Amino acid sequence: MIAVLKKTATRQQIDNLTGWFEKQGLRVNESQGEFCTVLGLIGNTAGIDVDLLQGLDIIETVTRISDSFKQVNRKFQPEATVVDIGGVKIGGGNFAVIAGPSSIESEEQIMNAAMIAKVGGANILQGGTFKSRTSPYDFQGLHEEGISFLVKAGKEVGLPVVTEILSAEQLPLFDEVDALQIGARNMQNYELLRALGKSSKPVILKRGQAATVKELLMSAEYIMSEGNENIILCERGIRTYETYTKNTFDISAIPTLKELTHLPVIADPSQATGKASLVKRMAMASVVAGSDGLEMDVHPNPESAKSDGAQSLTGVQFTEVMEATNKARSIL
Amino acid sequence: MIAVLKKTATRQQIDNLTGWFEKQGLRVNESQGEFCTVLGLIGNTAGIDVDLLQGLDIIETVTRISDSFKQVNRKFQPEATVVDIGGVKIGGGNFAVIAGPSSIESEEQIMNAAMIAKVGGANILQGGTFKSRTSPYDFQGLHEEGISFLVKAGKEVGLPVVTEILSAEQLPLFDEVDALQIGARNMQNYELLRALGKSSKPVILKRGQAATVKELLMSAEYIMSEGNENIILCERGIRTYETYTKNTFDISAIPTLKELTHLPVIADPSQATGKASLVKRMAMASVVAGSDGLEMDVHPNPESAKSDGAQSLTGVQFTEVMEATNKARSIL
Amino acid sequence: MIAVLKKTATRQQIDNLTGWFEKQGLRVNESQGEFCTVLGLIGNTAGIDVDLLQGLDIIETVTRISDSFKQVNRKFQPEATVVDIGGVKIGGGNFAVIAGPSSIESEEQIMNAAMIAKVGGANILQGGTFKSRTSPYDFQGLHEEGISFLVKAGKEVGLPVVTEILSAEQLPLFDEVDALQIGARNMQNYELLRALGKSSKPVILKRGQAATVKELLMSAEYIMSEGNENIILCERGIRTYETYTKNTFDISAIPTLKELTHLPVIADPSQATGKASLVKRMAMASVVAGSDGLEMDVHPNPESAKSDGAQSLTGVQFTEVMEATNKARSIL
Amino acid sequence: MIAVLKKTATRQQIDNLTGWFEKQGLRVNESQGEFCTVLGLIGNTAGIDVDLLQGLDIIETVTRISDSFKQVNRKFQPEATVVDIGGVKIGGGNFAVIAGPSSIESEEQIMNAAMIAKVGGANILQGGTFKSRTSPYDFQGLHEEGISFLVKAGKEVGLPVVTEILSAEQLPLFDEVDALQIGARNMQNYELLRALGKSSKPVILKRGQAATVKELLMSAEYIMSEGNENIILCERGIRTYETYTKNTFDISAIPTLKELTHLPVIADPSQATGKASLVKRMAMASVVAGSDGLEMDVHPNPESAKSDGAQSLTGVQFTEVMEATNKARSIL
C-alpha cells in the first residue's frame, strides 16, 4: 500500500501516522520527494481502511498495490482450477452446460425438463427448490419435496444436479445434491458464504445485482478462505437504468474474471436478459467471450411456468441454442 | 390486473388465455374495444408473473393496478405505525436518533461512544457486533462479547440498544438487545426476513444497494406477513456511477416511502455519504424531507476506527449535527 | 394509447378527460369494466405526455401501445436498411469494419494507422479531428488540418473515411468525408441530429452513456424524420457502477436493436471496454450477437497516443482481432 | 501526478518512461523505495492520459494529486463567486429562486406563469423556448416568438429572464435574455460550452444524467477557460435504476460542489423528481443542504401543459413551496 502525503504535512504528523501504521504491524518505508512524501507500507495491509486514510487531512491519496483477493487470485495460482460436479468437469478447458427449470413445480415437470436438458446436450441438471422471490406471495418452491424430485430426475437421465441454497441451516437437506448455488441476492450473505466454505460441495456463486467484479471475487475469497476451493463464478447481469432487458449482461466481466482469477467462470444468459428470444445470441457471445460454461432455464411449458417463464427455453429452443453454442465453441 | 391484448389476437387465443387465468382462480372481465381487447383480472393476482405475460405473443401490455405490497401499504392502513424500541417511539410524529460506532471494538470504546451518543442527545445506541465486510480479512466484529459490551453500555447511559444480525441462527444471541438491524447486503435474504418476521423484536430494515423503493417495501412485506409489524425502513444510499460519495443518497425516497407505507422511515447520512463532513447537511435535509429519525456513526476516535472511520463523527461533531438537526425539526 | 381510470373516477371526471383528449384531436373509445374504466385513444398520441397523465388523480395507469419511434421501426419497414459509405455497404447481411486512431495527431500517424487498418482488413478508415474531451486542457484535435490528413490517408490506402462532427456549423468542413459520426455525448444534441437529418451523408450514431435503447432509437428518429435514412446505430457501452472497464458493454442491445429497427447496428468494443486486451473477445462476441459491423481504435504506437491509447490496438493486435472476427463470422 | 512503478520494472524501462515524461515538458522526481519506484511528475500534467499510463505493463498505479479543474476550483479562488442575473445576485450568501413553465406555450400562458412566479416570490423568470425533447414529434417550443413572449412577461412583472439555448448559432436570438441555460443533454456539448464561454451572459449549467460532479466541474471549466466566469451549477437528478422518480436527486452533490468550487450551486427539485408532490420537501432539503438557489417549474394549468406537467406547480402550490423554502432558509 502506498500513501502519498500532502506537502503541507508536518514532520510531527508524518511521525504520528508512521507510528500508527507500525502499531498495525506494518513496516513503513518513507521516501521524501520534492513535492510530497510517499509512505510505502509493507506487511499485511488487508485490515487497513483505505477510506479512512483518504479522509485524513494530511493524506493526498492512498493506493493498494496488491489486490485484496488472495486465494482466488490468478497471480498466486496461475493454473486454472477445475471444478468437478458429480463427475462433470468445469474450467481449465472443460466446458459444461447447466440447464433446468427456474422452479421445480412437480415430479412430472422436472422429469420433462430433465429430458429436455439431457436431449439438448446439457451436462448438469438444475432446478429451483427454495426460491428467492421479491414477493412473499409468489411461489416459494417445493422445498424438500422438490429436492427429492430433482435428485430422482437427475438419476433418471444420468445428470448430476444443482440447486440454490438460501441459508446455512438448510445445508443438511442437500446431501444428495451435487453442487449448490448462491443466488445474486445472497452474494454478500457472508454467513452463507462461510458455511459453504466449510463444506466440500462445489459452489456456483452468482454475481450480485450491484456487485463489482472485485466484490464478486471477494465473496469467492470468503468461501475459499474457509477451505472450499470448488467455486464457479457466474455472470448473470447487473442492474442498470436500462429496462428493456431484465438485467444488463456485463459480458466483458467474463474475460475480466478469467484474467483475475483461476476459478471457472460461467454465464447465465437467461437471467441476464430475461427474454428467451435473446438467449441464443447471448449464449454464443458468452462462449466466444471465454466462458467455461453456461447456465440456462428450460421448461417443458414456459407459458405456465411458476417463475421466469419469459426467459425459459422450450425443448426445441434449447436444442437450437445448444447447436449454436457448439458452433461457437468450434472456433476457439 | 389489466391485460391489453393485441388486435391480432384470435377468439381461440383469447379463450385459451381466459381459461388459464380462471384456472389460477381469477375472475376475468373482458371488454372488447375497437382496436384492442382488455381483460380485467379480479382476485388474488399476486402469483401471476407479469414478465411471463408480457412475453406472450398476443399480449400488448399487462399492468398491475393494485400494489404488490399489502400489509405495509398505507392505502390499507392510513394511520402511521409507531415502533417502540425499548421505550423510545419512532414514527407517527415521534422522531428518534440512533447513534453509535460502526464496530464495537472494546468495552472502553463502546462506553465512550455511548457517552457521546447520550450527551449529544441520541435516543438509541447502536454498535456493530457481527460485521458484514466485503473482505474476509477485514475486522469481523467481537460477536457475543460485543453484544455484552453493547448491552452494558446501553444500561450505563440509559439508552436502548440496536445491532445488526446476519443470519437467523444468531437470533438467540440477541435476547437482551432492543431491536435488530438488517443490513443493505441482506435486504433480500428472505430466510432472515422471515425469521425476524416470526420474532417480536423491532427491525430496522436497510435498503439494498440496488433495491428500488418497491423492493424495499416487498422485503418489509416478508417480515410483516409473518406477524411482526415493528419495522422501520432506512434509506442509506444506493449504488450509482458517482464515486465521490460512498453511495448516492436517494433523499426523495424518504417522502416517497412515507407516502406509500405506514411504517416509519429513517435515514442514515453516514452510510449514504461515507464522509463525516457531509453528515450535518444530509441529516438536516433528511429531517425536512420528512424522516422519522436518523442513524449515524459516532466514534470516540474515528482515525483509529476498525471500520467506517471516514464517516464517523467525533463527540464534538455529533453535538453540532444534533443541534442542526433540532433546528431543522423546529420548522416542521 | 390505453388509459385505465381508477374505479373512484366520477362520470364528470371521465367526461372532462375525454373532452380534453378529443381537443387534442384523438378519438376516445370508452369501455366500462366492472372495476375500472378503460379509455382507448385512437389517433396521433405522440404529443400526449404520459408522465402528466400518470400524475392525474383519476388515472390508474397509462400505456402506449404503439412505439413512439416510427420511421426507424422495423414493424413499419421490415426489410433491413443497407447504408453505403463510399461504396462500402453495411447492414442487410453486409458486414464492415471501421478502424483508425481515436485522434489524428499528424499526417504520418494517420498514414501509418491507415496502413494498419487496410492491411488488417478494415473497410472504412476513421480518425478523430474534432475531439470531444472531458477537459478543455486535453488535446482537442487537429481540426481542418486533421480532416485533410484523413482524406489523404483514405485515398492513399483506398478506404472511405469517417470522422466525428461536434456541431452543425462544422458541416461544410466535412465535404470530402464519406460519413459523419455523432458521439455519445451528443446523442441528444437535437440541433446536430436535425442538421445531419437534412444532409445526405451517412451518419454513425453512438449510444449515449445514459441512454436507453429506446432513446437511441428516438435520436435516430430525429435524423430520419428530416429525410436522411442513412443511419448506423452503434453500441459503445453505457455508464454503470462497474469501473473495471471504461464503460459496461451492453451486448444484448445488439440483438434488441436489430429486432426493433431496420437500421444497421454496429459495436465499438474499444470504447465499450477501454482496454485493448478485451477488444478481441468483445469483437467476436459482437459478431455472434448479430452486429453488422465493428468500430475499433488502432494506433501505430498506442503508448504515445494523444487520446485513448489504453484501448488502441497495434497493427499486430488488430490483425489478430480481425482473424478472430472473421472466424466468428464464419459460423453465422 | 504520482506514478508508482512495479518492482519488476527494469532500469531501462524506467529511463524510457522518464524520458517520455520529460518530452511532455514535465520534470520527473524519482524516489526508489524498497518495493516500488515512485515517479513524481512536476509541471502541467493536464495533457497526460491517466488511463493510458494505467495500461502500461510497468505501472502499478497513477494518481493525479492536483485536480484537473483549475479556474472553477475553490482551492485557487476561495471567495465565492457571485453571479448577477439582471440585477439579481446568486452565490456568496445571495439566494435566488428561478421559476416558470417548462415550455412557453402562448403569450397568455407565460404571462400567467410570470404572475405566479412573481407573487410567490421568485426572483427570476424562466421559460422554455427551444425545447430538448426525446421525441421529434413532441412539442419543440415557440422559438423566437417564445423568446419575445418571455422578455415581455419578464418586463411586465419586473423579473429578469432565463431560457435554454441548444446550439451556439442561436446565440444572437437571446440578446434580450438575462441568462442562458445549458440543459442536461448538452452538458458535454463542448462547442456550445465554448461559445457561451466567449459570451458574457450568465450561464446556468445543468448536470448531465450520467455526469459525475467532477465532469460537471470540467464542463464549467470549458466555459470559464474561455473567459466567462458567470456560471451557476445546477443539480437536477441523475439517472439510476430507480424509476419511481424521474431522476434520482443526488442531494449530496450540493455540499460536495460547494466544497470543490467557488461557483454558485442551485438545485432543480422539479426535474430531479418529476413529481409536483415531492417538490416542497426537496426544495427545503436543497436549502438546508446549502444550495444557493432553486429552479422550479410552475404552470397556470399543469394538466394541460405541453411538457413536464406532472412536475409543474400551480400558483397555490408554488406559494406553499416558497413559504416552506423561506422557513428552511431561516434556520441557516
Coordinates of C-alpha atoms in Angstrom, one line a residue, chain C residues 97-100 113-124 279 294-299 312-325:
Chain C
V97 CA -15.1 -2.9 -40.0
I98 CA -14.2 0.8 -39.3
A99 CA -10.8 1.3 -37.8
G100 CA -8.4 4.1 -37.1
A113 CA -2.8 3.9 -38.9
A114 CA -4.5 3.8 -42.3
M115 CA -2.0 1.1 -43.3
I116 CA -2.7 -0.9 -40.2
A117 CA -6.4 -0.6 -40.9
K118 CA -6.1 -1.6 -44.5
V119 CA -3.6 -4.5 -44.0
G120 CA -5.7 -5.9 -41.2
G121 CA -8.8 -5.9 -43.4
A122 CA -10.8 -2.9 -42.3
N123 CA -13.3 -1.5 -44.8
I124 CA -13.5 2.1 -43.6
V279 CA -11.2 -6.0 -27.6
L294 CA -17.4 -3.1 -35.8
E295 CA -15.6 0.1 -35.0
M296 CA -12.2 -0.1 -33.4
D297 CA -9.3 2.1 -32.4
V298 CA -5.9 1.3 -33.9
H299 CA -2.7 3.3 -33.5
S312 CA -6.0 1.2 -29.1
L313 CA -4.7 -1.8 -30.9
T314 CA -1.3 -2.0 -32.6
G315 CA -1.0 -3.4 -36.1
V316 CA -0.2 -6.9 -34.8
Q317 CA -3.1 -6.9 -32.4
F318 CA -5.5 -5.6 -35.0
T319 CA -4.6 -8.3 -37.4
E320 CA -5.2 -10.9 -34.7
V321 CA -8.6 -9.3 -33.8
M322 CA -9.6 -9.4 -37.5
E323 CA -8.8 -13.0 -37.8
A324 CA -10.8 -13.8 -34.7
T325 CA -13.7 -11.7 -36.1

